[in-house]
């Protein structure tokens, strides 16, 4: 026998060998079994047996494969559960076997002896049903049932009662599996599933035409059998539900069976008070069936339904919003989603993509809660399913351009398809469009000319006038085409966003101004489209430019429809939200006002209710009253016809009656506008009010958006994301997680995966995971998404700050183990950008980060292609300046990016500066544009000499200095750059003071940036020996922070850090004690933030001797933190050591799990030394010395060194 | 006409009691679970076998699932519970079948060489596989690699699919698929070795 090692080798070789072609086997053996004949023999014999094991063990001792009863078992999954035993004979039928059990009773395979001998299916209805009544009804329907004659319907042959009085039905016996089992077992592709379902619809339609509603369509009632090798579905049980009574079997407590049935039941059918159930109820069930076939899970969640009354169960189901199949597929955890995708022979991504669009729309239409919005018949559903298969536009939902493009791509895909085709289409469209533009303009001129002619010379023939009109129409068509092209380039619309988008947009952007000189409406539409496109690809500067112009144009035109004005305003507000240093609030409020106006047009009352949500004085309304008002409003919105369940009409009322009652139906645009208002209110109130209010508002908005058939857009994703955030804090991490997942998917569908908005959504997911206690996943997601955002947008961008806040919050809660694993760099950047900036001056590790930081800064500032966008603003008289900037821009665009020659670069910058001075005064608006362009172009060039940087900074100060309030960060940065210039040290203080006043004026003295600038100023003054002055000012700032923000505010902690560094520099670290004491006391009293507690404790532990009273506090803080996290950290033993209690410290250290925090090693070394274990202390020192240790740790390392040295002596 | 009354109702608390009682240690829990499942299966098999006519087969699947219903009931016991159940059921099915075959073949002849005639197997299984030989080969496999033996038992004696087996065994599907192919070849060779001494 082989030893275990060789046994393993044997297995591995076997796995490979089975894939090796026979001819190559000898070589394989020679290579892998050389010198081991036994192994070779074993392998050979196993391979021989592998050949002839085709049947061996292939089928188990049992016949049919079964599925495991899953966690949430419904009737269909438990059909194998043989609840009742088998009767021998029922009527004239000989029972052979039990083949299933369903909601109404058990099904048996039986044999009919007379008049013909055949096998039939026999269904015995459950005992508690009234047999006589059932039979009566059946007799009533018998004639109609007999009229059904369709290959897709299993006919009912007979009915009767058993000896014990239970009714039974006899049906054609259809061997096969349920439609869902069939598709999963055969790994049917999506189109095969759709085709199968279309056949089911045909059968159902046949019955509908005979006036028979099935009422109980579900997978177990649709049996699929192979006929001539092709799967053919057959609907069974037609007429039974109607005979038994549609809801009778739901009467007593909803068991698994009843719930299983309830799933497929249309809302109006499930309502016991409603007697009016028509064929559209079957359409709903077909929709559920479609959902299940496509996604593999039921559309609504069923957890917790078991044991509830059917009334409750119905309500729970009715309250759930329908998640489109693609989103549901995206929201599934991967261990569920992966096998489902595989069973459809698709990758997960392709699966989701295939579902989105037409299939989403078809399911949404079939499953509209209001049956008037459903397909009117099964045949309409079938037709749409077949249109999908034929790649034609489906009737469901709008026919979007995206749909047409995607169909075009699907139709023309031959063999391999990559994103390239789409990119190609976009580029081709762009090229064509500029040609068509010229054509259109020519046509337009021609048309105008012809029209004038027609007016002037009466004798012009009628035909010529038609020609003119046609030319006009053509021009318009071309304009539309171009608009579509732009929309096509918009990644919300196209399938595969590509870098080449920029080309398209640049091209379009350059033409807009001139080509639409006499067509402000056209220009506005085009600029709006461009703005949206730029916004979507994350180019806020570009987007802002176009949108502001579009808004200006639209506001100036009386003819602008309200919808357009609103759309542009809200988009601009969105762009502001994502831009640095922009106040989006006024624009947001304006957008909300317009939204109210929009609603007012169809429903003034509703608008009046929405109105207060726009006003800021709402903040004064008490929470309880506000929530009550919201509940009212939400109820009203639900009742707005066209959404929610339609009121059950009396059976007698003519079909048109309920439609007529609809009255003030809100259109799609208005509904989304109302959602906008709610979003806005949540944003305004969210910061100042209880979270419950925010959750209410966003929930209501989400409901409105979800109600829209195709509301799978970014707005919906935004609302979902924000609601997810609130829910995390509101204690519902599970729902938050689901919302976050679906929003990720929505973003991913239109944006590249590393886009910051996708990553921001992932960060939200991380927050939800952390709140749900799934730290391992959360850690990875949060760290990863933050890093991606920093890479894409820079560490100071609003998005990075948001992601960082979540990461820090998680790390705070997760304890030292998690923090230790987080890369130091991430932590530094996360904690605050400013903290890093001040750190980097004195910490060796932060020093190493500097190039990375510079590059990140460059990326965020240097949105590519900003200059070409601004270029259009310069007239021909400024050609030399434009040329100089172009030259600089070309250098930036040089392939290989970082390879440009510093001298060349300097010269290019100098040329621009010179040209500016020659052609423009410093206070010209265009000069400001040049300055901004320079700043944009600079950070990407780390090789630019310091002198050039100073030149640019000087230019910024010269040109923008007077208007510093607009761009305070830009000016302050420039001043700091200049202050760092050693050549002008004399002006350093003046510049720093000016930077400080710029920041203080713009952001207030306690702003993060202001505090940072102040710390720089303090260091500068310190270096000049003005210690007393520095100290006084730092203490003043700290006091101001404490008094105005409170001692636990982050900015106050920042001020304390500056103070700490100051005292350390001054060689009096102990003087920090009174300030630190306040922080520690405040934190211990009110905070539950372990990481902060430890950070403060560290301040007291760093110096070898510190006010013992404060060290006592640090000990307390450390203990508190340990209790909070449940993990012992080194802070407690360190504090004990500092308090002169080394024995206790030693004991405490034993409970601390080793981390890679060098501070921990240092204290281990110190304790070991104090306890007389020099070898251990030396070990710690060696480890410390192997690390790059910055000045922050320097004194501590020196302390260890001294302690070890003392031992030696 | 119903024989339902002769079947005692399953004790609804049985499963929770058993599942609570079984400790985390898997070997022990299967052992404790086994008698319960085993008794149930044997009782069911006997009553079914008595009832079926010639030419018909007994669906062992149905047996297992009926046992499932009786032992576990409506509540889903979770992964742990499913794993215990199917592990025990596979072992029980194996024992029951081997026992049945043994008694039949013993009645037929007292020869040392075990040889079964196909028609005798009807009523239990249609599978041509020689259950007794397989049992012997499985014993050998168990001695070498318990994981593989468990996989075979789950697949063959309870009819679980590959994905279901993977779930029960708590390993990725790919591993099960890989192991299955190797194990089949290995067992096949072993069975031949027993048949042709």
Short mmCIF file of N, CA and C in Angstrom, two decimals, chain B residues 11-135:
data_model
loop_
_atom_site.label_atom_id
_atom_site.label_comp_id
_atom_site.label_asym_id
_atom_site.label_seq_id
_atom_site.Cartn_x
_atom_site.Cartn_y
_atom_site.Cartn_z
N UNK B 11 -43.06 11.83 17.13
CA UNK B 11 -43.03 12.74 18.27
C UNK B 11 -42.44 14.06 17.81
N UNK B 12 -43.22 15.13 17.85
CA UNK B 12 -42.73 16.39 17.30
C UNK B 12 -41.50 16.93 18.02
N UNK B 13 -41.34 16.53 19.27
CA UNK B 13 -40.20 17.10 19.99
C UNK B 13 -38.94 16.28 19.83
N UNK B 14 -39.13 15.17 19.14
CA UNK B 14 -38.03 14.22 19.05
C UNK B 14 -36.78 14.89 18.48
N UNK B 15 -36.97 15.54 17.37
CA UNK B 15 -35.80 16.05 16.68
C UNK B 15 -35.09 17.10 17.49
N UNK B 16 -35.88 18.01 18.07
CA UNK B 16 -35.18 19.05 18.81
C UNK B 16 -34.44 18.43 19.99
N UNK B 17 -35.06 17.42 20.59
CA UNK B 17 -34.37 16.77 21.69
C UNK B 17 -33.06 16.17 21.22
N UNK B 18 -33.16 15.45 20.11
CA UNK B 18 -31.96 14.78 19.62
C UNK B 18 -30.91 15.80 19.21
N UNK B 19 -31.38 16.81 18.48
CA UNK B 19 -30.40 17.78 17.99
C UNK B 19 -29.78 18.58 19.12
N UNK B 20 -30.58 18.81 20.17
CA UNK B 20 -29.99 19.49 21.31
C UNK B 20 -28.98 18.60 21.99
N UNK B 21 -29.34 17.32 22.00
CA UNK B 21 -28.48 16.39 22.73
C UNK B 21 -27.16 16.14 22.01
N UNK B 22 -27.21 16.21 20.68
CA UNK B 22 -25.97 15.85 19.99
C UNK B 22 -24.94 16.95 20.19
N UNK B 23 -23.78 16.54 20.61
CA UNK B 23 -22.73 17.53 20.79
C UNK B 23 -22.14 17.91 19.43
N UNK B 24 -21.23 18.84 19.46
CA UNK B 24 -20.64 19.32 18.21
C UNK B 24 -19.79 18.24 17.52
N UNK B 25 -19.21 17.39 18.37
CA UNK B 25 -18.34 16.36 17.81
C UNK B 25 -19.11 15.46 16.87
N UNK B 26 -18.67 15.42 15.65
CA UNK B 26 -19.48 14.84 14.61
C UNK B 26 -19.57 13.33 14.70
N UNK B 27 -18.45 12.68 15.00
CA UNK B 27 -18.46 11.22 15.05
C UNK B 27 -19.45 10.72 16.09
N UNK B 28 -19.43 11.38 17.23
CA UNK B 28 -20.29 10.93 18.29
C UNK B 28 -21.75 11.20 17.96
N UNK B 29 -22.02 12.36 17.40
CA UNK B 29 -23.41 12.72 17.18
C UNK B 29 -24.05 11.77 16.17
N UNK B 30 -23.30 11.42 15.15
CA UNK B 30 -23.86 10.50 14.16
C UNK B 30 -24.20 9.18 14.84
N UNK B 31 -23.31 8.77 15.74
CA UNK B 31 -23.55 7.51 16.44
C UNK B 31 -24.82 7.59 17.29
N UNK B 32 -25.04 8.74 17.89
CA UNK B 32 -26.23 8.85 18.74
C UNK B 32 -27.49 9.03 17.92
N UNK B 33 -27.32 9.59 16.77
CA UNK B 33 -28.46 9.85 15.91
C UNK B 33 -28.89 8.57 15.21
N UNK B 34 -27.91 7.74 14.97
CA UNK B 34 -28.13 6.56 14.13
C UNK B 34 -29.29 5.68 14.58
N UNK B 35 -29.34 5.28 15.85
CA UNK B 35 -30.40 4.33 16.22
C UNK B 35 -31.78 4.86 15.89
N UNK B 36 -31.94 6.13 16.11
CA UNK B 36 -33.24 6.75 15.88
C UNK B 36 -33.65 6.63 14.42
N UNK B 37 -32.74 7.06 13.56
CA UNK B 37 -33.00 7.04 12.13
C UNK B 37 -33.12 5.59 11.65
N UNK B 38 -32.24 4.79 12.20
CA UNK B 38 -32.17 3.40 11.79
C UNK B 38 -33.48 2.67 12.07
N UNK B 39 -33.96 2.83 13.28
CA UNK B 39 -35.21 2.17 13.64
C UNK B 39 -36.35 2.61 12.73
N UNK B 40 -36.38 3.89 12.51
CA UNK B 40 -37.45 4.44 11.71
C UNK B 40 -37.39 3.88 10.29
N UNK B 41 -36.20 3.87 9.74
CA UNK B 41 -36.04 3.41 8.37
C UNK B 41 -36.38 1.92 8.24
N UNK B 42 -35.94 1.16 9.22
CA UNK B 42 -36.16 -0.28 9.12
C UNK B 42 -37.65 -0.60 9.22
N UNK B 43 -38.30 0.11 10.11
CA UNK B 43 -39.71 -0.13 10.28
C UNK B 43 -40.46 0.23 8.99
N UNK B 44 -40.10 1.36 8.43
CA UNK B 44 -40.74 1.80 7.20
C UNK B 44 -40.47 0.82 6.06
N UNK B 45 -39.22 0.42 5.95
CA UNK B 45 -38.85 -0.46 4.85
C UNK B 45 -39.64 -1.77 4.94
N UNK B 46 -39.77 -2.27 6.16
CA UNK B 46 -40.46 -3.53 6.32
C UNK B 46 -41.92 -3.39 5.90
N UNK B 47 -42.57 -2.33 6.36
CA UNK B 47 -43.98 -2.19 6.04
C UNK B 47 -44.16 -1.95 4.54
N UNK B 48 -43.27 -1.21 3.92
CA UNK B 48 -43.39 -0.96 2.49
C UNK B 48 -43.13 -2.24 1.69
N UNK B 49 -42.09 -2.96 2.09
CA UNK B 49 -41.72 -4.16 1.36
C UNK B 49 -42.85 -5.18 1.39
N UNK B 50 -43.53 -5.17 2.50
CA UNK B 50 -44.63 -6.13 2.63
C UNK B 50 -45.76 -5.78 1.69
N UNK B 51 -45.86 -4.51 1.36
CA UNK B 51 -47.03 -4.07 0.62
C UNK B 51 -46.83 -4.08 -0.88
N UNK B 52 -45.62 -3.94 -1.34
CA UNK B 52 -45.46 -3.78 -2.78
C UNK B 52 -45.55 -5.11 -3.51
N UNK B 53 -46.05 -5.01 -4.68
CA UNK B 53 -46.24 -6.22 -5.46
C UNK B 53 -45.03 -6.52 -6.31
N UNK B 54 -45.10 -7.66 -7.04
CA UNK B 54 -43.99 -8.02 -7.91
C UNK B 54 -43.83 -6.97 -9.03
N UNK B 55 -42.61 -6.78 -9.44
CA UNK B 55 -42.37 -5.85 -10.55
C UNK B 55 -42.31 -4.41 -10.10
N UNK B 56 -42.66 -4.16 -8.85
CA UNK B 56 -42.59 -2.78 -8.40
C UNK B 56 -41.35 -2.58 -7.56
N UNK B 57 -40.96 -1.37 -7.47
CA UNK B 57 -39.75 -1.12 -6.69
C UNK B 57 -40.08 -0.27 -5.48
N UNK B 58 -39.25 -0.43 -4.53
CA UNK B 58 -39.39 0.42 -3.36
C UNK B 58 -38.45 1.60 -3.53
N UNK B 59 -38.98 2.76 -3.40
CA UNK B 59 -38.10 3.91 -3.54
C UNK B 59 -37.42 4.20 -2.23
N UNK B 60 -36.13 3.94 -2.24
CA UNK B 60 -35.39 4.18 -1.01
C UNK B 60 -35.40 5.67 -0.68
N UNK B 61 -35.45 6.48 -1.73
CA UNK B 61 -35.55 7.91 -1.50
C UNK B 61 -36.75 8.22 -0.63
N UNK B 62 -37.85 7.62 -1.04
CA UNK B 62 -39.07 7.87 -0.30
C UNK B 62 -38.90 7.43 1.15
N UNK B 63 -38.21 6.31 1.32
CA UNK B 63 -37.97 5.85 2.68
C UNK B 63 -37.21 6.88 3.49
N UNK B 64 -36.15 7.35 2.88
CA UNK B 64 -35.31 8.29 3.60
C UNK B 64 -36.11 9.54 3.95
N UNK B 65 -36.89 9.95 2.99
CA UNK B 65 -37.61 11.19 3.25
C UNK B 65 -38.78 11.00 4.19
N UNK B 66 -39.34 9.85 4.15
CA UNK B 66 -40.39 9.60 5.12
C UNK B 66 -39.78 9.57 6.52
N UNK B 67 -38.61 8.97 6.58
CA UNK B 67 -37.92 8.96 7.86
C UNK B 67 -37.60 10.39 8.30
N UNK B 68 -37.18 11.16 7.33
CA UNK B 68 -36.89 12.57 7.61
C UNK B 68 -38.10 13.23 8.25
N UNK B 69 -39.24 13.00 7.64
CA UNK B 69 -40.46 13.62 8.12
C UNK B 69 -40.77 13.18 9.53
N UNK B 70 -40.56 11.89 9.76
CA UNK B 70 -40.91 11.38 11.08
C UNK B 70 -39.93 11.84 12.15
N UNK B 71 -38.67 11.86 11.77
CA UNK B 71 -37.67 12.20 12.77
C UNK B 71 -37.55 13.71 12.94
N UNK B 72 -37.58 14.39 11.82
CA UNK B 72 -37.32 15.82 11.87
C UNK B 72 -38.60 16.63 11.84
N UNK B 73 -39.57 16.16 11.09
CA UNK B 73 -40.84 16.86 11.02
C UNK B 73 -40.78 18.06 10.10
N UNK B 74 -41.62 19.01 10.38
CA UNK B 74 -41.74 20.16 9.51
C UNK B 74 -40.62 21.17 9.66
N UNK B 75 -40.06 21.20 10.86
CA UNK B 75 -39.06 22.22 11.11
C UNK B 75 -37.76 21.87 10.40
N UNK B 76 -37.15 22.88 9.83
CA UNK B 76 -35.85 22.65 9.25
C UNK B 76 -34.82 22.74 10.37
N UNK B 77 -34.06 21.68 10.57
CA UNK B 77 -33.13 21.68 11.70
C UNK B 77 -31.84 22.42 11.41
N UNK B 78 -31.74 23.06 10.26
CA UNK B 78 -30.51 23.77 9.95
C UNK B 78 -29.47 22.82 9.37
N UNK B 79 -28.37 23.42 9.01
CA UNK B 79 -27.35 22.63 8.34
C UNK B 79 -26.87 21.49 9.22
N UNK B 80 -26.58 21.85 10.47
CA UNK B 80 -26.07 20.87 11.41
C UNK B 80 -27.02 19.66 11.47
N UNK B 81 -28.28 19.98 11.62
CA UNK B 81 -29.28 18.93 11.75
C UNK B 81 -29.38 18.09 10.49
N UNK B 82 -29.35 18.76 9.33
CA UNK B 82 -29.43 18.03 8.07
C UNK B 82 -28.22 17.12 7.92
N UNK B 83 -27.06 17.67 8.29
CA UNK B 83 -25.84 16.87 8.16
C UNK B 83 -25.94 15.62 9.03
N UNK B 84 -26.41 15.82 10.27
CA UNK B 84 -26.54 14.66 11.15
C UNK B 84 -27.53 13.65 10.58
N UNK B 85 -28.65 14.19 10.14
CA UNK B 85 -29.68 13.28 9.67
C UNK B 85 -29.20 12.46 8.47
N UNK B 86 -28.70 13.16 7.46
CA UNK B 86 -28.34 12.42 6.26
C UNK B 86 -27.13 11.52 6.48
N UNK B 87 -26.25 11.97 7.35
CA UNK B 87 -25.13 11.09 7.70
C UNK B 87 -25.64 9.81 8.32
N UNK B 88 -26.55 9.96 9.26
CA UNK B 88 -27.10 8.79 9.94
C UNK B 88 -27.95 7.96 8.98
N UNK B 89 -28.73 8.65 8.15
CA UNK B 89 -29.61 7.93 7.24
C UNK B 89 -28.81 7.10 6.24
N UNK B 90 -27.70 7.68 5.77
CA UNK B 90 -26.89 6.94 4.80
C UNK B 90 -26.38 5.65 5.44
N UNK B 91 -25.87 5.82 6.68
CA UNK B 91 -25.37 4.64 7.38
C UNK B 91 -26.50 3.64 7.60
N UNK B 92 -27.66 4.15 7.98
CA UNK B 92 -28.79 3.27 8.26
C UNK B 92 -29.25 2.55 7.00
N UNK B 93 -29.36 3.27 5.91
CA UNK B 93 -29.79 2.65 4.65
C UNK B 93 -28.83 1.54 4.26
N UNK B 94 -27.56 1.86 4.45
CA UNK B 94 -26.55 0.87 4.10
C UNK B 94 -26.75 -0.39 4.95
N UNK B 95 -26.89 -0.20 6.24
CA UNK B 95 -27.09 -1.35 7.11
C UNK B 95 -28.32 -2.15 6.72
N UNK B 96 -29.41 -1.41 6.50
CA UNK B 96 -30.67 -2.09 6.19
C UNK B 96 -30.54 -2.91 4.92
N UNK B 97 -29.99 -2.28 3.90
CA UNK B 97 -29.89 -2.99 2.62
C UNK B 97 -28.99 -4.20 2.73
N UNK B 98 -27.87 -4.00 3.38
CA UNK B 98 -26.92 -5.11 3.51
C UNK B 98 -27.56 -6.26 4.27
N UNK B 99 -28.29 -5.88 5.29
CA UNK B 99 -28.98 -6.89 6.11
C UNK B 99 -29.98 -7.66 5.26
N UNK B 100 -30.77 -6.93 4.50
CA UNK B 100 -31.77 -7.57 3.64
C UNK B 100 -31.12 -8.55 2.66
N UNK B 101 -30.06 -8.06 2.02
CA UNK B 101 -29.40 -8.90 1.01
C UNK B 101 -28.79 -10.12 1.66
N UNK B 102 -28.20 -9.87 2.82
CA UNK B 102 -27.55 -10.99 3.50
C UNK B 102 -28.55 -12.09 3.81
N UNK B 103 -29.67 -11.68 4.38
CA UNK B 103 -30.62 -12.71 4.80
C UNK B 103 -31.15 -13.46 3.58
N UNK B 104 -31.35 -12.73 2.51
CA UNK B 104 -31.83 -13.40 1.30
C UNK B 104 -30.80 -14.37 0.77
N UNK B 105 -29.56 -13.90 0.68
CA UNK B 105 -28.56 -14.76 0.09
C UNK B 105 -28.24 -15.94 1.02
N UNK B 106 -28.40 -15.70 2.31
CA UNK B 106 -28.15 -16.79 3.25
C UNK B 106 -29.21 -17.88 3.05
N UNK B 107 -30.43 -17.42 2.86
CA UNK B 107 -31.49 -18.37 2.65
C UNK B 107 -31.22 -19.21 1.38
N UNK B 108 -30.73 -18.55 0.40
CA UNK B 108 -30.54 -19.18 -0.90
C UNK B 108 -29.41 -20.22 -0.85
N UNK B 109 -28.31 -19.82 -0.34
CA UNK B 109 -27.17 -20.72 -0.30
C UNK B 109 -26.23 -20.34 0.82
N UNK B 110 -25.44 -21.27 1.21
CA UNK B 110 -24.53 -20.94 2.29
C UNK B 110 -23.10 -20.80 1.77
N UNK B 111 -23.03 -20.57 0.52
CA UNK B 111 -21.72 -20.47 -0.09
C UNK B 111 -20.93 -19.29 0.49
N UNK B 112 -19.63 -19.43 0.45
CA UNK B 112 -18.80 -18.33 0.92
C UNK B 112 -18.87 -17.16 -0.05
N UNK B 113 -18.86 -17.52 -1.32
CA UNK B 113 -18.89 -16.44 -2.31
C UNK B 113 -20.28 -15.86 -2.38
N UNK B 114 -20.32 -14.62 -2.31
CA UNK B 114 -21.61 -13.96 -2.31
C UNK B 114 -21.97 -13.62 -3.74
N UNK B 115 -23.10 -14.09 -4.16
CA UNK B 115 -23.51 -13.78 -5.52
C UNK B 115 -25.01 -13.56 -5.50
N UNK B 116 -25.42 -12.53 -6.03
CA UNK B 116 -26.82 -12.22 -5.93
C UNK B 116 -27.46 -12.22 -7.29
N UNK B 117 -28.67 -12.66 -7.31
CA UNK B 117 -29.37 -12.66 -8.58
C UNK B 117 -30.23 -11.41 -8.68
N UNK B 118 -30.23 -10.90 -9.88
CA UNK B 118 -30.88 -9.61 -10.06
C UNK B 118 -32.33 -9.60 -9.57
N UNK B 119 -33.08 -10.65 -9.91
CA UNK B 119 -34.51 -10.59 -9.59
C UNK B 119 -34.77 -10.51 -8.10
N UNK B 120 -33.82 -11.09 -7.33
CA UNK B 120 -34.01 -11.03 -5.89
C UNK B 120 -33.87 -9.61 -5.36
N UNK B 121 -33.11 -8.86 -6.11
CA UNK B 121 -32.86 -7.50 -5.64
C UNK B 121 -34.05 -6.60 -5.89
N UNK B 122 -34.88 -7.04 -6.80
CA UNK B 122 -36.04 -6.21 -7.09
C UNK B 122 -36.88 -6.10 -5.84
N UNK B 123 -37.54 -5.06 -5.75
CA UNK B 123 -38.24 -4.83 -4.51
C UNK B 123 -37.45 -3.90 -3.65
N UNK B 124 -36.18 -3.91 -3.85
CA UNK B 124 -35.40 -2.94 -3.11
C UNK B 124 -34.76 -1.93 -4.04
N UNK B 125 -34.16 -2.42 -5.06
CA UNK B 125 -33.46 -1.49 -5.92
C UNK B 125 -33.38 -2.01 -7.35
N UNK B 126 -33.27 -1.06 -8.24
CA UNK B 126 -33.06 -1.46 -9.63
C UNK B 126 -31.59 -1.42 -9.97
N UNK B 127 -30.84 -0.85 -9.09
CA UNK B 127 -29.44 -0.68 -9.39
C UNK B 127 -28.76 -2.03 -9.52
N UNK B 128 -28.00 -2.21 -10.59
CA UNK B 128 -27.32 -3.49 -10.78
C UNK B 128 -26.12 -3.62 -9.84
N UNK B 129 -25.82 -2.59 -9.17
CA UNK B 129 -24.63 -2.65 -8.35
C UNK B 129 -24.78 -3.69 -7.24
N UNK B 130 -23.74 -4.34 -7.05
CA UNK B 130 -23.76 -5.38 -6.04
C UNK B 130 -23.52 -4.75 -4.67
N UNK B 131 -24.61 -4.67 -3.93
CA UNK B 131 -24.55 -3.93 -2.68
C UNK B 131 -23.59 -4.55 -1.68
N UNK B 132 -23.57 -5.86 -1.63
CA UNK B 132 -22.70 -6.50 -0.63
C UNK B 132 -21.22 -6.31 -0.95
N UNK B 133 -20.93 -6.41 -2.23
CA UNK B 133 -19.53 -6.17 -2.61
C UNK B 133 -19.15 -4.72 -2.33
N UNK B 134 -20.10 -3.87 -2.64
CA UNK B 134 -19.83 -2.46 -2.40
C UNK B 134 -19.61 -2.21 -0.92
N UNK B 135 -20.43 -2.90 -0.12
CA UNK B 135 -20.30 -2.73 1.33
C UNK B 135 -18.90 -3.10 1.79
#
